[in-house]
PDB file of C-alpha atoms in Angstrom:
ATOM      1  CA  MET A   1     104.682  99.543 144.856  1.00  0.00           C
ATOM      2  CA  ASP A   2     102.368  98.593 141.395  1.00  0.00           C
ATOM      3  CA  LEU A   3      99.626 100.782 140.235  1.00  0.00           C
ATOM      4  CA  LYS A   4      96.413  98.800 142.019  1.00  0.00           C
ATOM      5  CA  ASP A   5      98.334  99.883 144.667  1.00  0.00           C
ATOM      6  CA  GLN A   6      99.029 103.901 144.431  1.00  0.00           C
ATOM      7  CA  LEU A   7      95.573 104.124 142.985  1.00  0.00           C
ATOM      8  CA  LYS A   8      94.161 102.604 146.053  1.00  0.00           C
ATOM      9  CA  ASN A   9      95.443 104.912 148.080  1.00  0.00           C
ATOM     10  CA  LEU A  10      94.236 107.801 146.096  1.00  0.00           C
ATOM     11  CA  PHE A  11      91.200 106.732 146.322  1.00  0.00           C
ATOM     12  CA  PRO A  12      90.136 104.560 148.922  1.00  0.00           C
ATOM     13  CA  ASP A  13      86.909 104.558 148.598  1.00  0.00           C
ATOM     14  CA  HIS A  14      86.763 103.305 145.344  1.00  0.00           C
ATOM     15  CA  GLU A  15      84.957  99.793 145.167  1.00  0.00           C
ATOM     16  CA  PRO A  16      86.773  97.344 141.839  1.00  0.00           C
ATOM     17  CA  THR A  17      84.534  96.465 139.875  1.00  0.00           C
ATOM     18  CA  GLU A  18      84.722  93.169 137.673  1.00  0.00           C
ATOM     19  CA  ASP A  19      85.894  93.869 134.344  1.00  0.00           C
ATOM     20  CA  GLU A  20      88.996  95.792 136.468  1.00  0.00           C
ATOM     21  CA  GLN A  21      89.997  93.054 138.497  1.00  0.00           C
ATOM     22  CA  LYS A  22      90.099  90.507 135.334  1.00  0.00           C
ATOM     23  CA  ILE A  23      93.059  92.443 133.641  1.00  0.00           C
ATOM     24  CA  ASP A  24      95.604  90.985 135.432  1.00  0.00           C
ATOM     25  CA  VAL A  25      95.090  87.239 132.793  1.00  0.00           C
ATOM     26  CA  GLU A  26      96.753  89.123 130.001  1.00  0.00           C
ATOM     27  CA  ASN A  27     100.381  89.312 132.321  1.00  0.00           C
ATOM     28  CA  GLU A  28      99.733  85.454 131.853  1.00  0.00           C
ATOM     29  CA  ILE A  29     102.699  83.441 129.506  1.00  0.00           C
ATOM     30  CA  TRP A  30     102.369  80.346 127.540  1.00  0.00           C
ATOM     31  CA  LEU A  31     103.476  77.403 129.974  1.00  0.00           C
ATOM     32  CA  GLN A  32     104.697  74.873 127.790  1.00  0.00           C
ATOM     33  CA  GLU A  33     105.371  70.863 128.415  1.00  0.00           C
ATOM     34  CA  GLU A  34     108.760  70.010 126.685  1.00  0.00           C
ATOM     35  CA  PRO A  35     111.535  71.399 128.577  1.00  0.00           C
ATOM     36  CA  ILE A  36     113.010  74.998 128.149  1.00  0.00           C
ATOM     37  CA  ILE A  37     117.255  74.380 126.579  1.00  0.00           C
ATOM     38  CA  CYS A  38     119.573  76.389 128.988  1.00  0.00           C
ATOM     39  CA  LYS A  39     123.360  76.195 127.528  1.00  0.00           C
ATOM     40  CA  TYR A  40     126.580  78.194 127.481  1.00  0.00           C
ATOM     41  CA  GLU A  41     128.693  79.500 125.293  1.00  0.00           C
ATOM     42  CA  LYS A  42     131.249  82.030 123.986  1.00  0.00           C
ATOM     43  CA  ARG A  43     131.738  83.663 121.440  1.00  0.00           C
ATOM     44  CA  LYS A  44     134.426  86.457 120.367  1.00  0.00           C
ATOM     45  CA  GLY A  45     135.858  85.001 124.240  1.00  0.00           C
ATOM     46  CA  LYS A  46     132.804  86.113 126.151  1.00  0.00           C
ATOM     47  CA  PRO A  47     130.485  84.117 128.413  1.00  0.00           C
ATOM     48  CA  ILE A  48     126.739  84.193 127.119  1.00  0.00           C
ATOM     49  CA  THR A  49     123.516  82.259 127.616  1.00  0.00           C
ATOM     50  CA  ILE A  50     120.735  81.198 125.096  1.00  0.00           C
ATOM     51  CA  LEU A  51     117.358  79.742 126.017  1.00  0.00           C
ATOM     52  CA  GLU A  52     116.025  77.689 123.360  1.00  0.00           C
ATOM     53  CA  GLY A  53     113.403  74.800 122.484  1.00  0.00           C
ATOM     54  CA  TYR A  54     110.402  77.271 123.562  1.00  0.00           C
ATOM     55  CA  THR A  55     107.087  76.573 120.939  1.00  0.00           C
ATOM     56  CA  GLY A  56     104.364  78.988 122.524  1.00  0.00           C
ATOM     57  CA  ALA A  57     104.086  82.971 121.096  1.00  0.00           C
ATOM     58  CA  ASP A  58     106.869  84.886 120.575  1.00  0.00           C
ATOM     59  CA  GLU A  59     105.137  87.694 122.305  1.00  0.00           C
ATOM     60  CA  ASP A  60     105.297  85.717 125.704  1.00  0.00           C
ATOM     61  CA  PHE A  61     109.220  84.710 124.821  1.00  0.00           C
ATOM     62  CA  LYS A  62     109.710  88.476 124.781  1.00  0.00           C
ATOM     63  CA  LYS A  63     107.962  89.056 128.360  1.00  0.00           C
ATOM     64  CA  LEU A  64     109.744  86.951 129.820  1.00  0.00           C
ATOM     65  CA  ALA A  65     113.169  87.559 127.478  1.00  0.00           C
ATOM     66  CA  LYS A  66     112.281  90.714 129.331  1.00  0.00           C
ATOM     67  CA  GLU A  67     111.826  89.903 132.820  1.00  0.00           C
ATOM     68  CA  LEU A  68     114.847  87.629 133.008  1.00  0.00           C
ATOM     69  CA  LYS A  69     117.186  90.799 131.375  1.00  0.00           C
ATOM     70  CA  THR A  70     115.468  92.936 134.122  1.00  0.00           C
ATOM     71  CA  LYS A  71     115.568  90.280 137.073  1.00  0.00           C
ATOM     72  CA  LEU A  72     118.761  89.722 136.630  1.00  0.00           C
ATOM     73  CA  SER A  73     120.696  93.161 135.401  1.00  0.00           C
ATOM     74  CA  VAL A  74     121.985  92.533 132.806  1.00  0.00           C
ATOM     75  CA  GLY A  75     122.006  92.069 129.290  1.00  0.00           C
ATOM     76  CA  GLY A  76     120.902  90.766 126.445  1.00  0.00           C
ATOM     77  CA  SER A  77     118.337  90.609 123.215  1.00  0.00           C
ATOM     78  CA  PHE A  78     115.921  87.813 121.449  1.00  0.00           C
ATOM     79  CA  LYS A  79     116.659  85.751 117.849  1.00  0.00           C
ATOM     80  CA  ASP A  80     116.569  83.446 115.624  1.00  0.00           C
ATOM     81  CA  ASP A  81     113.221  82.193 118.614  1.00  0.00           C
ATOM     82  CA  SER A  82     116.212  82.257 121.079  1.00  0.00           C
ATOM     83  CA  ILE A  83     116.954  84.144 123.652  1.00  0.00           C
ATOM     84  CA  ILE A  84     120.620  84.753 124.379  1.00  0.00           C
ATOM     85  CA  ILE A  85     121.802  86.915 128.255  1.00  0.00           C
ATOM     86  CA  GLN A  86     125.320  87.902 128.036  1.00  0.00           C
ATOM     87  CA  GLY A  87     127.488  86.272 131.201  1.00  0.00           C
ATOM     88  CA  ASP A  88     126.627  82.364 132.376  1.00  0.00           C
ATOM     89  CA  TYR A  89     123.611  82.736 134.683  1.00  0.00           C
ATOM     90  CA  ARG A  90     122.178  79.157 133.656  1.00  0.00           C
ATOM     91  CA  ASP A  91     121.797  78.774 137.760  1.00  0.00           C
ATOM     92  CA  LYS A  92     119.628  82.173 138.688  1.00  0.00           C
ATOM     93  CA  ILE A  93     117.306  81.620 134.807  1.00  0.00           C
ATOM     94  CA  MET A  94     116.767  78.300 136.272  1.00  0.00           C
ATOM     95  CA  LYS A  95     115.686  78.814 139.116  1.00  0.00           C
ATOM     96  CA  ILE A  96     114.014  82.089 138.190  1.00  0.00           C
ATOM     97  CA  LEU A  97     111.995  79.583 135.153  1.00  0.00           C
ATOM     98  CA  GLN A  98     111.343  76.515 137.803  1.00  0.00           C
ATOM     99  CA  GLU A  99     109.364  79.289 140.397  1.00  0.00           C
ATOM    100  CA  LYS A 100     107.382  79.737 137.647  1.00  0.00           C
ATOM    101  CA  GLY A 101     106.435  76.221 136.735  1.00  0.00           C
ATOM    102  CA  PHE A 102     108.723  75.746 133.169  1.00  0.00           C
ATOM    103  CA  LYS A 103     111.257  72.650 133.038  1.00  0.00           C
ATOM    104  CA  VAL A 104     114.771  73.285 131.751  1.00  0.00           C
ATOM    105  CA  LYS A 105     117.558  71.742 130.951  1.00  0.00           C
ATOM    106  CA  ARG A 106     120.281  72.318 131.265  1.00  0.00           C
ATOM    107  CA  VAL A 107     122.948  71.885 127.640  1.00  0.00           C
ATOM    108  CA  GLY A 108     126.193  71.904 128.085  1.00  0.00           C
ATOM    109  CA  GLY A 109     129.069  72.334 130.744  1.00  0.00           C
TER     110      GLY A 109
END
């Protein structure tokens, strides 16, 4: 249940104005034509999934990283224009990104 639903429950007679309806546009992230590269590596014996090749703003890439980490319930980081996810989640990540409208290319193994 998001904030809008909670507010509707508290104030059922309230009609939202046009300014309140335009707020949802901020959650959009920029989609690119080039595919995002999804690759698998082992660092210090532990598997990681790396996403590279996003040409949008760093803010959008950080939002995407946070969303992936929360959906997969794993750790990770954002470094040097790449997202590093702990574990081998290439299939799940590719599925999530394709549902959002991104083109994804699997590299390695």
